[in-house]
Coordinates of C-alpha atoms in Angstrom, one line a residue:
M701 CA 19.1 57.1 3.0
E702 CA 22.4 55.9 1.7
V703 CA 23.4 54.8 5.3
A704 CA 20.2 52.9 5.7
A705 CA 20.7 51.2 2.4
N706 CA 24.2 50.2 3.3
L707 CA 23.0 48.8 6.7
R708 CA 20.3 46.7 4.9
G709 CA 22.9 45.5 2.5
R710 CA 25.3 44.4 5.4
Q711 CA 22.4 42.7 7.1
A712 CA 21.4 40.8 3.9
D713 CA 25.1 39.7 3.5
E714 CA 25.2 38.5 7.1
L715 CA 22.0 36.4 6.6
T716 CA 23.4 34.9 3.4
S717 CA 26.7 33.9 5.0
T718 CA 25.1 32.6 8.2
P719 CA 25.5 28.8 8.4
R720 CA 22.2 27.0 8.0
L721 CA 20.9 23.5 8.6
A722 CA 20.3 21.3 5.6
K723 CA 16.8 21.8 4.3
V724 CA 14.4 19.8 6.4
L725 CA 10.9 19.3 5.0
D726 CA 7.7 18.6 6.8
I727 CA 6.7 14.9 6.5
P728 CA 4.6 13.4 5.0
G729 CA 4.8 14.6 1.4
L730 CA 2.2 13.9 -1.2
D731 CA 3.6 10.4 -1.8
N732 CA 3.5 9.6 1.9
L733 CA 0.0 10.8 2.2
R734 CA -1.1 8.8 -0.8
T735 CA 0.4 5.7 0.9
Y736 CA -1.3 6.5 4.2
Y737 CA -4.7 7.0 2.8
A738 CA -4.5 4.1 0.4
A739 CA -3.7 1.7 3.2
T740 CA -6.4 3.3 5.4
M741 CA -9.1 3.0 2.8
A742 CA -8.1 -0.6 2.0
L743 CA -8.4 -1.5 5.7
V744 CA -11.7 0.3 6.1
Q745 CA -13.5 -0.9 3.0
G746 CA -12.3 -4.5 3.1
S747 CA -12.7 -6.6 0.0
P748 CA -15.0 -9.4 -1.4
A749 CA -12.8 -11.8 0.6
R750 CA -12.9 -10.1 4.0
P751 CA -14.9 -7.4 5.8
G752 CA -13.7 -4.0 6.6
L753 CA -11.9 -3.3 9.9
P754 CA -13.2 -1.1 12.8
P755 CA -11.5 2.4 13.2
E756 CA -9.6 1.4 16.4
L757 CA -7.9 -1.5 14.6
V758 CA -7.2 0.6 11.5
I759 CA -5.5 3.3 13.6
Y760 CA -3.5 0.6 15.5
I761 CA -2.3 -0.9 12.3
C762 CA -1.3 2.5 11.0
R763 CA 0.9 3.0 14.1
L764 CA 2.5 -0.4 13.7
A765 CA 3.4 0.6 10.1
D766 CA 5.1 3.8 11.5
F767 CA 2.8 6.2 9.6
E768 CA 4.0 9.5 11.1
V769 CA 3.9 13.2 10.5
V770 CA 6.8 15.5 11.2
R771 CA 6.2 19.2 12.0
I772 CA 9.1 21.6 11.9
T773 CA 9.4 24.7 14.0
K774 CA 12.2 26.8 12.7
S775 CA 14.3 29.4 14.5
P776 CA 14.3 33.0 13.4
E777 CA 17.1 34.1 11.0
G778 CA 20.3 35.4 12.4
I779 CA 22.9 34.4 14.9
K780 CA 21.8 34.3 18.6
E781 CA 24.2 33.8 21.5
V782 CA 24.4 33.8 25.3
R783 CA 27.6 34.3 27.3
A784 CA 28.5 33.7 30.9
W785 CA 31.0 35.7 33.1
S786 CA 30.5 34.0 36.4
P787 CA 29.2 30.7 38.0
K788 CA 25.7 32.0 37.4
I789 CA 23.7 30.3 34.6
E790 CA 22.9 32.6 31.8
S791 CA 20.0 31.8 29.5
R792 CA 18.2 33.2 26.5
L793 CA 15.0 32.2 24.9
W794 CA 15.6 31.4 21.2
F795 CA 12.3 30.4 19.7
Q796 CA 9.1 28.5 20.5
T797 CA 6.3 26.4 19.0
K798 CA 2.7 27.5 18.6
P799 CA 0.4 26.5 21.4
L800 CA -0.1 22.7 21.3
K801 CA -3.6 21.4 20.8
K802 CA -5.1 18.3 22.3
P803 CA -5.2 16.3 19.0
I804 CA -1.4 16.8 18.6
L805 CA -0.6 15.9 22.2
S806 CA -2.7 12.8 22.0
R807 CA -0.6 11.5 19.0
I808 CA 2.8 12.6 20.1
K809 CA 5.6 10.2 19.2
S810 CA 8.7 12.3 19.9
I811 CA 10.5 15.6 19.7
Q812 CA 14.1 16.4 18.8
L813 CA 16.1 19.7 18.7
I814 CA 18.6 20.1 15.9
T815 CA 21.0 23.1 16.0
M816 CA 23.7 24.7 13.9
S817 CA 25.9 25.9 16.7
R818 CA 29.2 26.1 18.6
H819 CA 30.7 27.3 21.9
Q820 CA 33.2 30.1 22.3
G821 CA 35.8 28.3 20.2
W822 CA 38.4 27.3 22.9
V823 CA 38.3 25.1 26.0
N824 CA 40.9 25.2 28.9
N825 CA 39.9 22.0 30.6
R826 CA 38.1 19.5 28.5
S827 CA 37.7 17.0 31.3
G828 CA 35.5 19.6 33.0
G829 CA 32.8 19.0 30.5
S830 CA 30.8 21.4 28.3
W831 CA 29.0 24.4 29.9
S832 CA 27.4 25.5 26.6
W833 CA 24.1 23.7 26.1
F834 CA 20.4 23.8 24.9
E835 CA 17.3 23.0 26.8
V836 CA 13.7 22.4 25.8
R837 CA 11.2 23.8 28.3
I838 CA 7.5 24.0 28.8
A839 CA 5.8 27.4 29.0
C840 CA 2.2 28.2 29.7
P841 CA 0.0 31.3 29.0
G842 CA 0.5 34.1 31.5
D843 CA -2.3 34.8 34.0
E844 CA -2.5 38.5 33.1
N845 CA -1.8 38.2 29.4
P846 CA -2.5 34.8 27.8
S847 CA -0.6 35.8 24.7
Q848 CA 2.6 36.0 26.7
F849 CA 4.1 32.7 27.9
E850 CA 5.9 32.0 31.2
A851 CA 8.1 29.1 32.1
K852 CA 6.0 26.4 33.8
L853 CA 7.3 25.3 37.2
R854 CA 7.4 21.8 38.5
G855 CA 6.5 20.7 42.0
D856 CA 10.0 21.4 43.3
G857 CA 9.9 25.0 42.1
Y858 CA 12.3 24.5 39.2
D859 CA 11.5 25.2 35.5
A860 CA 9.9 22.3 33.6
S861 CA 13.0 22.2 31.4
W862 CA 15.1 19.4 30.1
R863 CA 18.6 19.3 28.6
S864 CA 18.7 18.6 24.9
H865 CA 22.4 18.6 24.1
S866 CA 25.7 20.4 24.6
N867 CA 28.2 21.9 22.2
P868 CA 30.9 19.2 22.3
V869 CA 34.4 19.7 23.9
E870 CA 36.0 16.3 23.2
Q871 CA 39.5 16.3 21.6
E872 CA 38.3 14.9 18.3
A873 CA 36.1 17.9 17.8
S874 CA 38.7 20.5 18.7
S875 CA 39.3 21.5 15.0
Q876 CA 35.6 22.2 14.6
E877 CA 35.2 24.3 17.8
I878 CA 35.4 27.6 15.9
E879 CA 33.1 26.4 13.1
F880 CA 29.3 26.1 13.3
T881 CA 28.4 22.4 13.2
E882 CA 25.1 20.5 13.1
H883 CA 24.2 18.9 16.4
R884 CA 21.2 16.6 17.1
G885 CA 19.7 16.6 20.6
L886 CA 18.1 13.9 22.8
L887 CA 15.1 12.2 21.3
F888 CA 12.3 12.9 23.8
G889 CA 10.0 9.8 23.4
T890 CA 6.6 9.3 24.9
D891 CA 8.2 7.8 28.1
N892 CA 10.0 11.1 28.9
Q893 CA 8.8 13.1 31.9
L894 CA 8.3 16.1 29.7
W895 CA 5.1 14.7 28.3
H896 CA 3.6 14.3 31.8
E897 CA 4.0 18.0 32.5
I898 CA 2.7 19.5 29.2
K899 CA -0.9 20.5 28.8
E900 CA -3.1 21.7 26.0
G901 CA -2.3 25.4 25.2
D902 CA 1.3 25.1 26.4
V903 CA 4.2 25.8 24.1
L904 CA 7.7 24.2 23.9
Q905 CA 10.5 26.8 24.1
V906 CA 14.2 26.3 23.0
V907 CA 16.6 28.0 25.4
L908 CA 20.3 28.7 25.0
K909 CA 22.3 28.4 28.2
S910 CA 25.9 28.8 29.4
Q911 CA 27.7 28.9 32.7
F912 CA 31.1 29.9 34.1
S913 CA 33.4 32.6 32.9
G914 CA 34.2 32.7 29.2
W915 CA 31.7 30.1 28.2
A916 CA 29.3 31.0 25.3
N917 CA 26.6 29.3 23.3
I918 CA 26.3 30.6 19.8
A919 CA 23.7 29.4 17.3
S920 CA 23.1 30.3 13.7
D921 CA 20.1 28.0 12.9
G922 CA 17.8 25.6 14.7
A923 CA 14.8 23.3 14.1
L924 CA 12.5 21.6 16.6
K925 CA 11.1 18.4 15.1
I926 CA 7.8 17.3 16.5
V927 CA 6.8 13.8 15.4
T928 CA 3.2 12.6 15.7
W929 CA 1.5 9.4 14.8
W930 CA -0.5 9.9 11.6
E931 CA -4.2 9.2 11.8
P932 CA -7.0 9.9 9.3
S933 CA -8.9 13.0 10.4
P934 CA -12.3 12.5 12.1
E935 CA -13.9 14.0 9.0
M936 CA -12.2 11.4 6.8
L937 CA -13.2 8.5 9.0
D938 CA -16.8 9.9 9.1
L939 CA -16.7 10.0 5.3
L940 CA -15.3 6.5 5.0
Y941 CA -17.6 4.8 7.5
N942 CA -20.8 6.8 7.2
R943 CA -21.1 9.3 4.4
L944 CA -20.0 7.0 1.6
Q945 CA -23.0 4.9 2.7
G946 CA -25.4 7.8 3.0
H947 CA -27.4 10.3 1.2
L948 CA -24.6 12.7 0.4
L949 CA -23.5 10.5 -2.5
Q950 CA -27.0 9.6 -3.8
A951 CA -26.7 12.2 -6.6
Y952 CA -23.3 10.9 -7.7
V953 CA -23.5 7.1 -7.5
K954 CA -25.0 4.2 -9.4
I955 CA -25.9 1.1 -7.3
D956 CA -26.4 -2.2 -8.9
A957 CA -29.2 -3.7 -6.9
L958 CA -27.7 -7.2 -7.5
S959 CA -24.2 -6.3 -6.3
P960 CA -22.8 -4.9 -3.1
W961 CA -20.6 -2.4 -5.0
V962 CA -20.9 1.4 -5.5
K963 CA -19.9 2.8 -8.9
L964 CA -18.7 6.4 -8.4
L965 CA -19.1 8.0 -11.8
S966 CA -16.7 10.4 -13.4
P967 CA -16.3 11.5 -17.1
T968 CA -13.7 8.8 -17.7
H969 CA -13.3 6.6 -14.7
F970 CA -15.0 4.5 -12.0
L971 CA -14.0 4.0 -8.4
T972 CA -15.1 0.8 -6.7
L973 CA -16.0 0.9 -3.0
E974 CA -17.6 -1.9 -1.1
H975 CA -21.1 -0.9 0.0
P976 CA -24.4 -2.5 1.2
T977 CA -27.2 -2.4 -1.3
G978 CA -30.2 -0.2 -0.8
L979 CA -29.5 3.3 -2.3
Q980 CA -31.6 4.5 -5.1
E981 CA -30.2 4.8 -8.6
A982 CA -29.1 8.4 -9.4
I983 CA -26.9 9.3 -12.4
P984 CA -25.0 12.6 -12.4
P985 CA -26.6 15.2 -14.7
A986 CA -24.6 15.7 -17.9
S987 CA -24.3 19.4 -17.0
Y988 CA -21.7 18.6 -14.4
S989 CA -19.3 17.5 -17.1
D990 CA -18.4 18.4 -20.7
Q991 CA -18.4 14.6 -21.3
A992 CA -21.7 13.0 -20.3
Q993 CA -21.4 9.3 -19.6
D994 CA -24.0 6.5 -19.4
S995 CA -24.1 4.3 -16.4
P996 CA -21.8 1.2 -16.4
E997 CA -22.9 -2.4 -16.8
S998 CA -23.0 -4.7 -13.8
G999 CA -19.6 -5.8 -12.7
L1000 CA -16.5 -4.8 -10.8
Y1001 CA -15.0 -1.4 -11.8
R1002 CA -11.7 0.1 -10.7
L1003 CA -10.4 3.7 -10.8
L1004 CA -7.4 4.0 -13.1
P1005 CA -4.7 6.3 -11.9
S1006 CA -4.8 8.6 -14.9
G1007 CA -7.3 11.3 -15.3
Y1008 CA -9.2 13.4 -12.7
P1009 CA -12.7 12.7 -11.4
R1010 CA -14.1 16.1 -12.3
V1011 CA -17.8 15.2 -11.7
I1012 CA -17.2 14.3 -8.1
G1013 CA -14.5 17.0 -7.7
A1014 CA -16.9 19.7 -8.7
I1015 CA -19.5 18.6 -6.3
Y1016 CA -17.8 17.3 -3.2
P1017 CA -14.1 18.2 -3.0
T1018 CA -13.5 16.3 0.2
L1019 CA -14.3 13.1 -1.6
V1020 CA -11.7 13.9 -4.2
A1021 CA -8.9 13.5 -1.6
A1022 CA -10.1 10.1 -0.7
I1023 CA -10.3 9.1 -4.4
L1024 CA -6.9 10.4 -5.4
F1025 CA -5.2 8.9 -2.4
S1026 CA -6.7 5.5 -3.0
A1027 CA -6.3 5.4 -6.7
S1028 CA -2.7 4.2 -6.7
S1029 CA -3.4 1.2 -4.5
L1030 CA -6.8 0.2 -5.8
S1031 CA -6.0 0.0 -9.5
S1032 CA -2.3 -0.3 -10.4
V1033 CA -2.0 -2.8 -13.3
P1034 CA 1.3 -3.9 -14.6
R1035 CA 2.2 -3.8 -18.3
A1036 CA 0.3 -6.5 -20.2
M1037 CA 2.0 -9.8 -20.8
S1038 CA 1.0 -11.9 -23.8
D1039 CA 1.5 -15.6 -24.3
T1040 CA 2.5 -16.2 -27.9
D1041 CA 3.2 -19.9 -27.5
S1042 CA 1.4 -22.2 -29.9
I1043 CA -1.9 -23.7 -28.6
N1044 CA -2.9 -27.1 -29.9
S1045 CA -6.6 -26.8 -29.4
W1046 CA -7.8 -24.2 -31.8
S1047 CA -11.2 -25.1 -33.3
S1048 CA -11.5 -25.7 -37.0
H1049 CA -14.8 -23.8 -36.9
S1050 CA -13.1 -20.5 -36.0
S1051 CA -11.9 -17.8 -38.3
S1052 CA -9.4 -15.3 -37.1
L1053 CA -10.0 -11.6 -37.4
Q1054 CA -7.1 -9.4 -38.7
L1055 CA -4.5 -8.8 -36.0
R1056 CA -5.9 -6.2 -33.6
E1057 CA -8.8 -5.4 -35.9
G1058 CA -11.4 -3.3 -34.0
P1059 CA -11.2 -1.3 -30.8
L1060 CA -8.7 -2.2 -28.1
L1061 CA -8.9 -2.3 -24.3
S1062 CA -7.1 0.2 -22.2
H1063 CA -3.9 -1.3 -20.7
P1064 CA -2.7 0.9 -17.8
Q1065 CA 1.0 0.8 -16.9
L1066 CA 2.5 -0.1 -13.6
N1067 CA 2.7 2.8 -11.2
P1068 CA 6.1 2.5 -9.4
D1069 CA 4.8 4.6 -6.5
V1070 CA 2.4 1.8 -5.6
I1071 CA 5.2 -0.8 -5.1
K1072 CA 7.2 1.8 -3.3
S1073 CA 4.4 2.4 -0.9
Y1074 CA 4.1 -1.3 -0.2
Y1075 CA 7.8 -1.6 0.6
T1076 CA 7.6 1.5 2.8
A1077 CA 4.8 0.0 4.9
F1078 CA 6.4 -3.4 5.0
A1079 CA 9.8 -2.1 6.1
G1080 CA 8.1 0.1 8.8
L1081 CA 6.4 -3.0 10.3
L1082 CA 9.3 -5.3 9.9
N1083 CA 12.1 -3.1 11.2
G1084 CA 10.4 -1.6 14.2
S1085 CA 11.4 1.8 15.7
S1086 CA 12.8 3.3 18.8
D1087 CA 9.3 3.2 20.3
R1088 CA 8.3 -0.4 19.5
Q1089 CA 9.7 -3.8 18.7
A1090 CA 9.9 -5.1 15.2
L1091 CA 7.1 -7.5 14.2
P1092 CA 7.7 -11.1 13.0
L1093 CA 7.6 -11.7 9.3
E1094 CA 4.5 -13.8 9.4
L1095 CA 2.5 -11.1 11.2
V1096 CA 3.8 -8.4 8.8
L1097 CA 2.7 -10.4 5.7
H1098 CA -0.7 -11.0 7.4
I1099 CA -1.1 -7.2 7.9
C1100 CA -0.2 -6.6 4.3
R1101 CA -3.0 -8.9 3.2
L1102 CA -5.4 -7.2 5.6
A1103 CA -4.4 -3.9 3.9
A1104 CA -5.2 -5.5 0.5
F1105 CA -1.7 -5.0 -0.9
E1106 CA -2.1 -6.7 -4.3
R1107 CA -0.6 -6.6 -7.7
W1108 CA -2.3 -7.2 -11.1
L1109 CA -0.7 -9.4 -13.7
T1110 CA -2.3 -8.8 -17.1
I1111 CA -2.2 -11.4 -19.8
R1112 CA -3.3 -9.9 -23.1
A1113 CA -4.7 -11.8 -26.1
P1114 CA -2.2 -11.9 -28.9
E1115 CA -4.9 -11.2 -31.6
G1116 CA -8.6 -10.9 -32.2
R1117 CA -10.7 -14.1 -32.8
K1118 CA -14.1 -15.1 -34.1
V1119 CA -16.3 -18.2 -33.8
Q1120 CA -19.7 -18.8 -35.4
T1121 CA -22.1 -21.6 -35.7
W1122 CA -25.1 -22.5 -37.9
G1123 CA -26.4 -25.5 -36.0
S1124 CA -27.4 -26.5 -32.4
E1125 CA -24.0 -27.9 -31.4
V1126 CA -21.6 -25.8 -29.3
K1127 CA -18.7 -24.4 -31.2
S1128 CA -15.6 -23.2 -29.3
V1129 CA -12.1 -21.8 -29.8
V1130 CA -9.3 -21.4 -27.4
W1131 CA -8.4 -17.8 -27.6
F1132 CA -5.4 -17.4 -25.4
Q1133 CA -4.0 -18.7 -22.1
S1134 CA -2.0 -17.9 -19.0
W1135 CA 1.6 -19.0 -18.3
P1136 CA 2.0 -22.2 -16.2
F1137 CA 1.2 -21.5 -12.5
T1138 CA 4.0 -22.1 -10.0
S1139 CA 3.3 -23.2 -6.4
Q1140 CA 4.3 -19.8 -5.1
M1141 CA 1.8 -18.1 -7.5
L1142 CA -1.0 -20.4 -6.4
R1143 CA -0.3 -19.6 -2.7
G1144 CA -0.6 -15.9 -3.4
T1145 CA -3.4 -15.8 -5.9
K1146 CA -6.4 -13.6 -4.9
S1147 CA -8.6 -13.6 -8.0
V1148 CA -8.8 -13.7 -11.8
Q1149 CA -11.1 -11.8 -14.1
L1150 CA -11.6 -11.8 -17.9
V1151 CA -12.2 -8.5 -19.7
T1152 CA -13.0 -8.5 -23.4
M1153 CA -13.7 -6.0 -26.2
S1154 CA -16.2 -8.1 -28.0
R1155 CA -19.8 -8.5 -29.4
H1156 CA -22.2 -11.1 -30.8
Q1157 CA -23.5 -11.2 -34.4
G1158 CA -25.2 -7.8 -33.9
W1159 CA -28.8 -8.9 -34.0
V1160 CA -31.0 -11.2 -31.9
G1161 CA -34.2 -13.0 -33.0
D1162 CA -35.6 -13.9 -29.6
R1163 CA -34.2 -11.9 -26.7
N1164 CA -36.2 -13.9 -24.2
A1165 CA -34.2 -17.0 -25.1
G1166 CA -31.0 -15.6 -23.6
S1167 CA -27.5 -15.1 -25.0
W1168 CA -25.7 -18.0 -26.8
S1169 CA -22.4 -16.1 -27.3
W1170 CA -20.2 -16.4 -24.2
F1171 CA -16.7 -16.8 -22.8
E1172 CA -15.4 -19.5 -20.4
V1173 CA -12.3 -19.8 -18.3
R1174 CA -11.0 -23.4 -18.1
V1175 CA -8.1 -25.3 -16.6
A1176 CA -5.6 -27.2 -18.8
Q1177 CA -2.6 -29.3 -18.0
P1178 CA 0.4 -30.6 -19.9
V1179 CA -0.2 -33.8 -21.8
D1180 CA 3.3 -35.0 -20.9
K1181 CA 5.6 -33.7 -18.1
E1182 CA 8.5 -33.9 -20.5
D1183 CA 6.7 -31.7 -23.1
T1184 CA 4.8 -28.8 -21.4
N1185 CA 3.8 -27.2 -24.7
R1186 CA 1.2 -29.8 -25.5
L1187 CA -1.9 -29.2 -23.3
E1188 CA -5.2 -30.9 -22.6
V1189 CA -8.2 -29.7 -20.7
K1190 CA -8.6 -31.1 -17.2
R1191 CA -11.8 -33.0 -16.5
H1192 CA -14.0 -33.8 -13.5
L1193 CA -14.7 -37.4 -12.5
D1194 CA -17.9 -37.3 -14.6
G1195 CA -15.9 -36.5 -17.7
S1196 CA -17.0 -32.9 -18.0
E1197 CA -14.5 -30.1 -18.6
M1198 CA -13.2 -28.0 -15.7
S1199 CA -14.5 -24.9 -17.3
W1200 CA -16.6 -22.0 -15.9
C1201 CA -18.6 -19.3 -17.6
S1202 CA -17.1 -15.8 -17.3
H1203 CA -19.7 -13.7 -19.1
A1204 CA -22.1 -13.6 -22.1
H1205 CA -22.8 -10.9 -24.5
P1206 CA -25.9 -8.9 -23.5
V1207 CA -29.2 -9.3 -25.4
D1208 CA -31.4 -7.0 -23.4
Q1209 CA -33.8 -4.6 -25.2
E1210 CA -32.3 -1.5 -23.5
T1211 CA -28.9 -1.8 -25.1
A1212 CA -30.1 -3.4 -28.4
Q1213 CA -28.8 -0.5 -30.6
Q1214 CA -25.3 -0.8 -29.0
Q1215 CA -25.0 -4.6 -29.3
E1216 CA -23.9 -4.5 -32.9
N1217 CA -20.7 -2.6 -31.9
F1218 CA -17.7 -3.8 -30.0
A1219 CA -17.9 -3.0 -26.3
E1220 CA -15.9 -3.7 -23.1
H1221 CA -17.3 -6.5 -21.1
K1222 CA -16.1 -7.5 -17.6
G1223 CA -16.5 -11.1 -16.5
L1224 CA -17.1 -12.9 -13.2
V1225 CA -14.4 -12.3 -10.6
F1226 CA -13.1 -15.8 -9.6
D1227 CA -12.1 -15.1 -6.0
S1228 CA -9.8 -17.4 -4.1
D1229 CA -12.8 -19.3 -2.6
H1230 CA -14.1 -20.2 -6.0
E1231 CA -14.0 -23.9 -6.9
L1232 CA -11.8 -23.1 -9.9
W1233 CA -8.8 -22.7 -7.6
D1234 CA -9.4 -26.2 -6.1
E1235 CA -8.6 -27.6 -9.5
V1236 CA -5.6 -25.6 -10.6
G1237 CA -2.3 -27.3 -9.8
E1238 CA 1.3 -26.5 -10.3
G1239 CA 2.1 -26.4 -14.0
D1240 CA -1.5 -25.9 -15.1
V1241 CA -2.7 -23.0 -17.1
L1242 CA -5.9 -21.0 -17.5
Q1243 CA -7.4 -20.9 -21.0
V1244 CA -9.9 -18.3 -22.3
V1245 CA -12.4 -20.1 -24.5
M1246 CA -14.9 -18.4 -26.9
K1247 CA -18.2 -20.3 -27.3
V1248 CA -21.4 -20.1 -29.4
Q1249 CA -24.4 -22.3 -29.9
F1250 CA -27.5 -22.4 -32.2
G1251 CA -28.1 -21.1 -35.7
E1252 CA -26.1 -18.0 -36.8
W1253 CA -24.9 -17.0 -33.3
A1254 CA -21.4 -15.5 -33.4
N1255 CA -18.7 -14.5 -30.9
K1256 CA -16.3 -11.8 -32.1
A1257 CA -13.5 -10.3 -30.0
S1258 CA -11.0 -7.7 -31.0
D1259 CA -9.1 -7.6 -27.7
G1260 CA -9.0 -9.3 -24.4
M1261 CA -7.1 -9.6 -21.2
L1262 CA -7.0 -12.0 -18.2
Q1263 CA -6.3 -10.0 -15.0
I1264 CA -4.8 -12.2 -12.3
S1265 CA -4.7 -10.5 -8.9
T1266 CA -2.1 -11.8 -6.4
W1267 CA -1.3 -10.8 -2.8
W1268 CA 1.8 -8.7 -2.8
E1269 CA 4.8 -10.0 -1.0
P1270 CA 8.4 -8.8 -1.2
S1271 CA 10.7 -10.8 -3.3
T1272 CA 13.0 -13.5 -1.8
E1273 CA 16.0 -11.3 -2.8
M1274 CA 14.5 -8.3 -1.0
L1275 CA 13.8 -10.4 2.1
D1276 CA 17.4 -11.6 2.1
M1277 CA 18.7 -8.1 1.8
M1278 CA 16.5 -6.8 4.6
G1279 CA 17.6 -9.7 6.8
Q1280 CA 21.2 -8.8 6.3
S1281 CA 20.9 -5.0 6.6
G1282 CA 17.7 -4.5 8.5
K1283 CA 16.8 -1.8 6.0
I1284 CA 15.4 -1.4 2.5

């Protein structure tokens, strides 16, 4: 027993001292997958400004963006070698892949062998070349025993085998000849003859070879990298194109019959997916969660990256993957920005609430992984690869827009406000405003939406008469180009203000008991095709105006934010850097 223990100890020491390759991880990791699925879902679902794309085009765009998966087949532990003592070629099978399936073969991009290896350590005639090398060969299941693989033969009777690389013999490497060194072999791209010979069920084998007396091939570690194009699985595509629009989600969604949006409910969050109307309303039972939640009001809802959709996760785990992978791209909102400059159009009929009195809105922080994913996709398209040419900048930017790469700029109200009236005239107060728009911002603007934490006076005499407590978004311009701090509202030719209603406080009977409390209200989404954007010029600002009319109506707000969505584009500095180096 002592002898056996000593033997095991020596073997363990040998394995520990054996030179190994640097750790190579399978790709993609979680961040990569999140990027891939986020882009795929954005392309599939479309947006209010454009329809979703068909699966063939989605997959093609993913390839243009170099979305790829790397699978690593590692060699067994320990040193392997083959030595030659004559002109006869000596070979030894080192390791092999698992049988390759059709889905993998249909998406093959390349393979490459990486070894930690050396030859015998000395060379008499360097000009004679290296006779210590590696090959990658195809093997197929044996006729008598399919679990045993035999080298596949080509039409000329030779093995279907291709040289990967040799252990070098050049003068510069002479000092390293007795040391194990990392060597990278030929990159077998899709145009290599190897891929015309391989079939489903075959394996790829790594073979050590040497020839002529004294030559040896000694390897301590190896890895075969198989790179395939990433594509969403058939199950995921089916989920995105069909099941999200079918009966499987009827128990977990709320459809607003007046809006083409599905609200996926969770204890704390909503995920917005574009969807044709027609499904019946069905709210998840409270028993699915320890925090029951009422259905949301009409409007556009987005999933925030914090939290976990437990309701859906408990019922349909496959959907959770889609939600988590899309969360970073659909709802990353930068840190709120507030404009504290003086505004010269406050109404004398308003009275300010105490600073930040009452409940506040949630202000999510910027997720750096989102911007990182944008640059990853952008660089993949712009830089090209060994298998395809780089795309022109204009086409890359267009694809980024198709993928709905966007960023949210949030302007937060500096304080709460209140306006109230006791007559029939309209009373208003400018609450807060955006910064002046630049021409670059206007070119990239996608939409703007006002969100408020607000309420009316708390009671309504005649609900059938509608709500007379509302918010508007209006365009203002500098009074003087020399003094941009003094603003005036822009007007149409008929003299009316360039102002549009965002939303009014609800007065319906169903929510009457809640109307006396502050609540979050989401306004109209002013998309790029809205007439508002035809009136906004360089240097103009957007102002949020609180309004009321008729006796005793009030508009009280404790918090608010103006969310401006812009198409994402890399900065000028980043473009300059990429133009110089070709890399991020």
